[in-house]
């Protein structure tokens, strides 16, 4: 897209004036929690050098220590000229920092953020000086089950499919230099039938200024380099909604929809005017596509969609949750496409936004899933809800995202089958998500014990295809009415809920591991790659033959630490010929 800048951390809202702060930072552990008392933000007691954004637990960080440390500190100097900061807002962005982050600039406390997976920012302009500036960051983490942690272990040792914890900064840190009055966010919603898009525009303009000055948003929409429409609209408040035509009346253009394998995207430029002067410019893009659920089918642009997803944990051997660079994200997407999948279930993680950019560009569907807590408490409800809202708003504009998955396998709601308050929470998250975004389906509790949900999903790691087929092929009513416990603990619906005609997806199956003394996998391991292919083929064909199931998600793309269920190993080598998997998926 025109807006693309390599390594730019926010690819759908691009300004040219920015600085990447990744790289070498001073670092230390603070197990005694004495840093604030001893004012590390005034004089930092340098201990280690860490390579941001890789956490101390990773090899790429330069520290590579996996013991638990609940408090860590970061510090670095940055040089800014008067020209960089004068008459501008300087925004310090954290793409991801786990879990409680506090920031000081030149000894001045700026603020804190609670959360590990969503972007957050601070305006630090008033504390900067011409010349050398000091940034100090304190981060507190824990093994608490009350914070969203996804696949990070909550014990001191890794186990089954829970891995080494992620502590501190794990995504890009960067500076952005913007005008004093600027655009803060624009939410793009295609209205395909009207050949329009709706823009929900948020600015930082003081409301009083609208009484004295005229503000306008100019949009320039183009496709493959051809300008289709330039439109200028007056804005009269900080939260303004406008509709604009994709094409002007004098241009003949057939709308190009975003499709799997044909991901048409439109470029758009936003210009904010005060009176007749341009004061802010943002570059972006959008896709025209419609995801809908009608009866027991899912549709993409009014065409029936059979989902062929693969589960992706988003872990790497030497960097854990953090991609080494943009190229490894592209490599994973290309591997998924080579294997014949049309989508990816990004499991228990909010991935680097550059991943979503490349899914948009390459035409790969995404199930976006939140990292879960493992307790049900007032604290966990607040922590989860606050961050999930931010995640949905942050990634709303990506056309590749086709579904929101806030909860997986009753994690964080362990008694949802019978407890009304836990059912109420899952339902409230469903309705909050639908309030923020009514254009996508929401799966409120993926796998089992569903309450209100747009799609019904099943997790079953049966390794014998004959047993799997017998369990489901002729027993639809038993399954859908929760009369059959398809594993020893869980039924498909929570008490008080029943099937109401939604699409049904086998959203976890497989998990086939090749025999290893040290690794962990689902069920009996296979001897070699040939036996892996045979079992994969039999299980996948069995699912495809069940008439009421409209898609599947295989576990999983890659091995992760002790879990060896991947079609690729941790180094991203295929364990089997990818064409053989593709042939089975394409049947």
mmCIF file with all atom_site columns, N, CA, C and O in Angstrom, residues 364-389:
data_model
loop_
_atom_site.group_PDB
_atom_site.id
_atom_site.type_symbol
_atom_site.label_atom_id
_atom_site.label_alt_id
_atom_site.label_comp_id
_atom_site.label_asym_id
_atom_site.label_entity_id
_atom_site.label_seq_id
_atom_site.pdbx_PDB_ins_code
_atom_site.Cartn_x
_atom_site.Cartn_y
_atom_site.Cartn_z
_atom_site.occupancy
_atom_site.B_iso_or_equiv
_atom_site.pdbx_formal_charge
_atom_site.auth_seq_id
_atom_site.auth_comp_id
_atom_site.auth_asym_id
_atom_site.auth_atom_id
_atom_site.pdbx_PDB_model_num
ATOM 1   N N  . UNK A 1 364 ? -5.386  -13.283 3.841  1.00 0.00 ? 364 UNK A N  1
ATOM 2   C CA . UNK A 1 364 ? -5.543  -14.371 4.803  1.00 0.00 ? 364 UNK A CA 1
ATOM 3   C C  . UNK A 1 364 ? -6.482  -13.930 5.910  1.00 0.00 ? 364 UNK A C  1
ATOM 4   O O  . UNK A 1 364 ? -6.255  -12.905 6.557  1.00 0.00 ? 364 UNK A O  1
ATOM 5   N N  . UNK A 1 365 ? -7.544  -14.708 6.158  1.00 0.00 ? 365 UNK A N  1
ATOM 6   C CA . UNK A 1 365 ? -8.491  -14.395 7.218  1.00 0.00 ? 365 UNK A CA 1
ATOM 7   C C  . UNK A 1 365 ? -7.861  -14.611 8.591  1.00 0.00 ? 365 UNK A C  1
ATOM 8   O O  . UNK A 1 365 ? -7.002  -15.480 8.760  1.00 0.00 ? 365 UNK A O  1
ATOM 9   N N  . UNK A 1 366 ? -8.334  -13.838 9.589  1.00 0.00 ? 366 UNK A N  1
ATOM 10  C CA . UNK A 1 366 ? -7.791  -13.925 10.945 1.00 0.00 ? 366 UNK A CA 1
ATOM 11  C C  . UNK A 1 366 ? -8.935  -14.023 11.947 1.00 0.00 ? 366 UNK A C  1
ATOM 12  O O  . UNK A 1 366 ? -9.867  -13.217 11.918 1.00 0.00 ? 366 UNK A O  1
ATOM 13  N N  . UNK A 1 367 ? -8.864  -15.037 12.834 1.00 0.00 ? 367 UNK A N  1
ATOM 14  C CA . UNK A 1 367 ? -9.659  -15.024 14.057 1.00 0.00 ? 367 UNK A CA 1
ATOM 15  C C  . UNK A 1 367 ? -8.809  -14.340 15.108 1.00 0.00 ? 367 UNK A C  1
ATOM 16  O O  . UNK A 1 367 ? -7.736  -14.843 15.463 1.00 0.00 ? 367 UNK A O  1
ATOM 17  N N  . UNK A 1 368 ? -9.276  -13.219 15.628 1.00 0.00 ? 368 UNK A N  1
ATOM 18  C CA . UNK A 1 368 ? -8.514  -12.458 16.620 1.00 0.00 ? 368 UNK A CA 1
ATOM 19  C C  . UNK A 1 368 ? -8.970  -12.852 18.017 1.00 0.00 ? 368 UNK A C  1
ATOM 20  O O  . UNK A 1 368 ? -10.126 -12.638 18.383 1.00 0.00 ? 368 UNK A O  1
ATOM 21  N N  . UNK A 1 369 ? -8.045  -13.398 18.802 1.00 0.00 ? 369 UNK A N  1
ATOM 22  C CA . UNK A 1 369 ? -8.381  -13.988 20.094 1.00 0.00 ? 369 UNK A CA 1
ATOM 23  C C  . UNK A 1 369 ? -7.593  -13.309 21.209 1.00 0.00 ? 369 UNK A C  1
ATOM 24  O O  . UNK A 1 369 ? -6.386  -13.098 21.093 1.00 0.00 ? 369 UNK A O  1
ATOM 25  N N  . UNK A 1 370 ? -8.272  -13.008 22.288 1.00 0.00 ? 370 UNK A N  1
ATOM 26  C CA . UNK A 1 370 ? -7.650  -12.334 23.427 1.00 0.00 ? 370 UNK A CA 1
ATOM 27  C C  . UNK A 1 370 ? -6.900  -13.329 24.311 1.00 0.00 ? 370 UNK A C  1
ATOM 28  O O  . UNK A 1 370 ? -7.279  -14.496 24.408 1.00 0.00 ? 370 UNK A O  1
ATOM 29  N N  . UNK A 1 371 ? -5.837  -12.860 24.951 1.00 0.00 ? 371 UNK A N  1
ATOM 30  C CA . UNK A 1 371 ? -5.165  -13.628 25.998 1.00 0.00 ? 371 UNK A CA 1
ATOM 31  C C  . UNK A 1 371 ? -6.064  -13.651 27.235 1.00 0.00 ? 371 UNK A C  1
ATOM 32  O O  . UNK A 1 371 ? -6.549  -12.614 27.678 1.00 0.00 ? 371 UNK A O  1
ATOM 33  N N  . UNK A 1 372 ? -6.269  -14.824 27.789 1.00 0.00 ? 372 UNK A N  1
ATOM 34  C CA . UNK A 1 372 ? -7.228  -14.973 28.890 1.00 0.00 ? 372 UNK A CA 1
ATOM 35  C C  . UNK A 1 372 ? -6.591  -14.911 30.265 1.00 0.00 ? 372 UNK A C  1
ATOM 36  O O  . UNK A 1 372 ? -5.400  -15.170 30.439 1.00 0.00 ? 372 UNK A O  1
ATOM 37  N N  . UNK A 1 373 ? -7.413  -14.555 31.254 1.00 0.00 ? 373 UNK A N  1
ATOM 38  C CA . UNK A 1 373 ? -7.084  -14.758 32.662 1.00 0.00 ? 373 UNK A CA 1
ATOM 39  C C  . UNK A 1 373 ? -7.399  -16.218 33.010 1.00 0.00 ? 373 UNK A C  1
ATOM 40  O O  . UNK A 1 373 ? -7.974  -16.951 32.211 1.00 0.00 ? 373 UNK A O  1
ATOM 41  N N  . UNK A 1 374 ? -7.070  -16.628 34.238 1.00 0.00 ? 374 UNK A N  1
ATOM 42  C CA . UNK A 1 374 ? -7.389  -17.987 34.666 1.00 0.00 ? 374 UNK A CA 1
ATOM 43  C C  . UNK A 1 374 ? -8.152  -18.014 35.985 1.00 0.00 ? 374 UNK A C  1
ATOM 44  O O  . UNK A 1 374 ? -8.412  -19.083 36.523 1.00 0.00 ? 374 UNK A O  1
ATOM 45  N N  . UNK A 1 375 ? -8.527  -16.856 36.494 1.00 0.00 ? 375 UNK A N  1
ATOM 46  C CA . UNK A 1 375 ? -9.407  -16.729 37.661 1.00 0.00 ? 375 UNK A CA 1
ATOM 47  C C  . UNK A 1 375 ? -10.667 -15.995 37.248 1.00 0.00 ? 375 UNK A C  1
ATOM 48  O O  . UNK A 1 375 ? -10.669 -15.217 36.293 1.00 0.00 ? 375 UNK A O  1
ATOM 49  N N  . UNK A 1 376 ? -11.717 -16.207 38.011 1.00 0.00 ? 376 UNK A N  1
ATOM 50  C CA . UNK A 1 376 ? -12.918 -15.379 37.878 1.00 0.00 ? 376 UNK A CA 1
ATOM 51  C C  . UNK A 1 376 ? -13.045 -14.566 39.158 1.00 0.00 ? 376 UNK A C  1
ATOM 52  O O  . UNK A 1 376 ? -13.315 -15.102 40.235 1.00 0.00 ? 376 UNK A O  1
ATOM 53  N N  . UNK A 1 377 ? -12.812 -13.269 39.063 1.00 0.00 ? 377 UNK A N  1
ATOM 54  C CA . UNK A 1 377 ? -12.857 -12.370 40.216 1.00 0.00 ? 377 UNK A CA 1
ATOM 55  C C  . UNK A 1 377 ? -13.187 -10.972 39.723 1.00 0.00 ? 377 UNK A C  1
ATOM 56  O O  . UNK A 1 377 ? -13.135 -10.689 38.522 1.00 0.00 ? 377 UNK A O  1
ATOM 57  N N  . UNK A 1 378 ? -13.509 -10.082 40.652 1.00 0.00 ? 378 UNK A N  1
ATOM 58  C CA . UNK A 1 378 ? -13.769 -8.693  40.267 1.00 0.00 ? 378 UNK A CA 1
ATOM 59  C C  . UNK A 1 378 ? -12.555 -8.086  39.576 1.00 0.00 ? 378 UNK A C  1
ATOM 60  O O  . UNK A 1 378 ? -12.677 -7.317  38.617 1.00 0.00 ? 378 UNK A O  1
ATOM 61  N N  . UNK A 1 379 ? -11.362 -8.439  40.057 1.00 0.00 ? 379 UNK A N  1
ATOM 62  C CA . UNK A 1 379 ? -10.132 -7.884  39.485 1.00 0.00 ? 379 UNK A CA 1
ATOM 63  C C  . UNK A 1 379 ? -9.921  -8.405  38.066 1.00 0.00 ? 379 UNK A C  1
ATOM 64  O O  . UNK A 1 379 ? -9.631  -7.642  37.140 1.00 0.00 ? 379 UNK A O  1
ATOM 65  N N  . UNK A 1 380 ? -10.079 -9.716  37.875 1.00 0.00 ? 380 UNK A N  1
ATOM 66  C CA . UNK A 1 380 ? -9.845  -10.277 36.540 1.00 0.00 ? 380 UNK A CA 1
ATOM 67  C C  . UNK A 1 380 ? -10.868 -9.753  35.536 1.00 0.00 ? 380 UNK A C  1
ATOM 68  O O  . UNK A 1 380 ? -10.521 -9.475  34.380 1.00 0.00 ? 380 UNK A O  1
ATOM 69  N N  . UNK A 1 381 ? -12.112 -9.575  35.966 1.00 0.00 ? 381 UNK A N  1
ATOM 70  C CA . UNK A 1 381 ? -13.132 -9.037  35.067 1.00 0.00 ? 381 UNK A CA 1
ATOM 71  C C  . UNK A 1 381 ? -12.769 -7.636  34.589 1.00 0.00 ? 381 UNK A C  1
ATOM 72  O O  . UNK A 1 381 ? -12.883 -7.310  33.404 1.00 0.00 ? 381 UNK A O  1
ATOM 73  N N  . UNK A 1 382 ? -12.310 -6.824  35.525 1.00 0.00 ? 382 UNK A N  1
ATOM 74  C CA . UNK A 1 382 ? -11.939 -5.453  35.166 1.00 0.00 ? 382 UNK A CA 1
ATOM 75  C C  . UNK A 1 382 ? -10.712 -5.439  34.260 1.00 0.00 ? 382 UNK A C  1
ATOM 76  O O  . UNK A 1 382 ? -10.694 -4.732  33.245 1.00 0.00 ? 382 UNK A O  1
ATOM 77  N N  . UNK A 1 383 ? -9.699  -6.208  34.624 1.00 0.00 ? 383 UNK A N  1
ATOM 78  C CA . UNK A 1 383 ? -8.471  -6.247  33.817 1.00 0.00 ? 383 UNK A CA 1
ATOM 79  C C  . UNK A 1 383 ? -8.770  -6.707  32.399 1.00 0.00 ? 383 UNK A C  1
ATOM 80  O O  . UNK A 1 383 ? -8.308  -6.101  31.418 1.00 0.00 ? 383 UNK A O  1
ATOM 81  N N  . UNK A 1 384 ? -9.535  -7.770  32.290 1.00 0.00 ? 384 UNK A N  1
ATOM 82  C CA . UNK A 1 384 ? -9.827  -8.339  30.972 1.00 0.00 ? 384 UNK A CA 1
ATOM 83  C C  . UNK A 1 384 ? -10.672 -7.390  30.128 1.00 0.00 ? 384 UNK A C  1
ATOM 84  O O  . UNK A 1 384 ? -10.347 -7.105  28.966 1.00 0.00 ? 384 UNK A O  1
ATOM 85  N N  . UNK A 1 385 ? -11.746 -6.891  30.701 1.00 0.00 ? 385 UNK A N  1
ATOM 86  C CA . UNK A 1 385 ? -12.686 -6.069  29.936 1.00 0.00 ? 385 UNK A CA 1
ATOM 87  C C  . UNK A 1 385 ? -12.030 -4.793  29.433 1.00 0.00 ? 385 UNK A C  1
ATOM 88  O O  . UNK A 1 385 ? -12.191 -4.422  28.257 1.00 0.00 ? 385 UNK A O  1
ATOM 89  N N  . UNK A 1 386 ? -11.280 -4.128  30.303 1.00 0.00 ? 386 UNK A N  1
ATOM 90  C CA . UNK A 1 386 ? -10.632 -2.875  29.901 1.00 0.00 ? 386 UNK A CA 1
ATOM 91  C C  . UNK A 1 386 ? -9.697  -3.090  28.713 1.00 0.00 ? 386 UNK A C  1
ATOM 92  O O  . UNK A 1 386 ? -9.672  -2.291  27.762 1.00 0.00 ? 386 UNK A O  1
ATOM 93  N N  . UNK A 1 387 ? -8.919  -4.169  28.773 1.00 0.00 ? 387 UNK A N  1
ATOM 94  C CA . UNK A 1 387 ? -7.946  -4.366  27.696 1.00 0.00 ? 387 UNK A CA 1
ATOM 95  C C  . UNK A 1 387 ? -8.601  -4.887  26.423 1.00 0.00 ? 387 UNK A C  1
ATOM 96  O O  . UNK A 1 387 ? -8.214  -4.509  25.318 1.00 0.00 ? 387 UNK A O  1
ATOM 97  N N  . UNK A 1 388 ? -9.608  -5.741  26.552 1.00 0.00 ? 388 UNK A N  1
ATOM 98  C CA . UNK A 1 388 ? -10.289 -6.254  25.363 1.00 0.00 ? 388 UNK A CA 1
ATOM 99  C C  . UNK A 1 388 ? -10.935 -5.131  24.567 1.00 0.00 ? 388 UNK A C  1
ATOM 100 O O  . UNK A 1 388 ? -10.875 -5.111  23.337 1.00 0.00 ? 388 UNK A O  1
ATOM 101 N N  . UNK A 1 389 ? -11.544 -4.180  25.244 1.00 0.00 ? 389 UNK A N  1
ATOM 102 C CA . UNK A 1 389 ? -12.143 -3.033  24.550 1.00 0.00 ? 389 UNK A CA 1
ATOM 103 C C  . UNK A 1 389 ? -11.084 -2.292  23.748 1.00 0.00 ? 389 UNK A C  1
ATOM 104 O O  . UNK A 1 389 ? -11.303 -1.916  22.584 1.00 0.00 ? 389 UNK A O  1
#
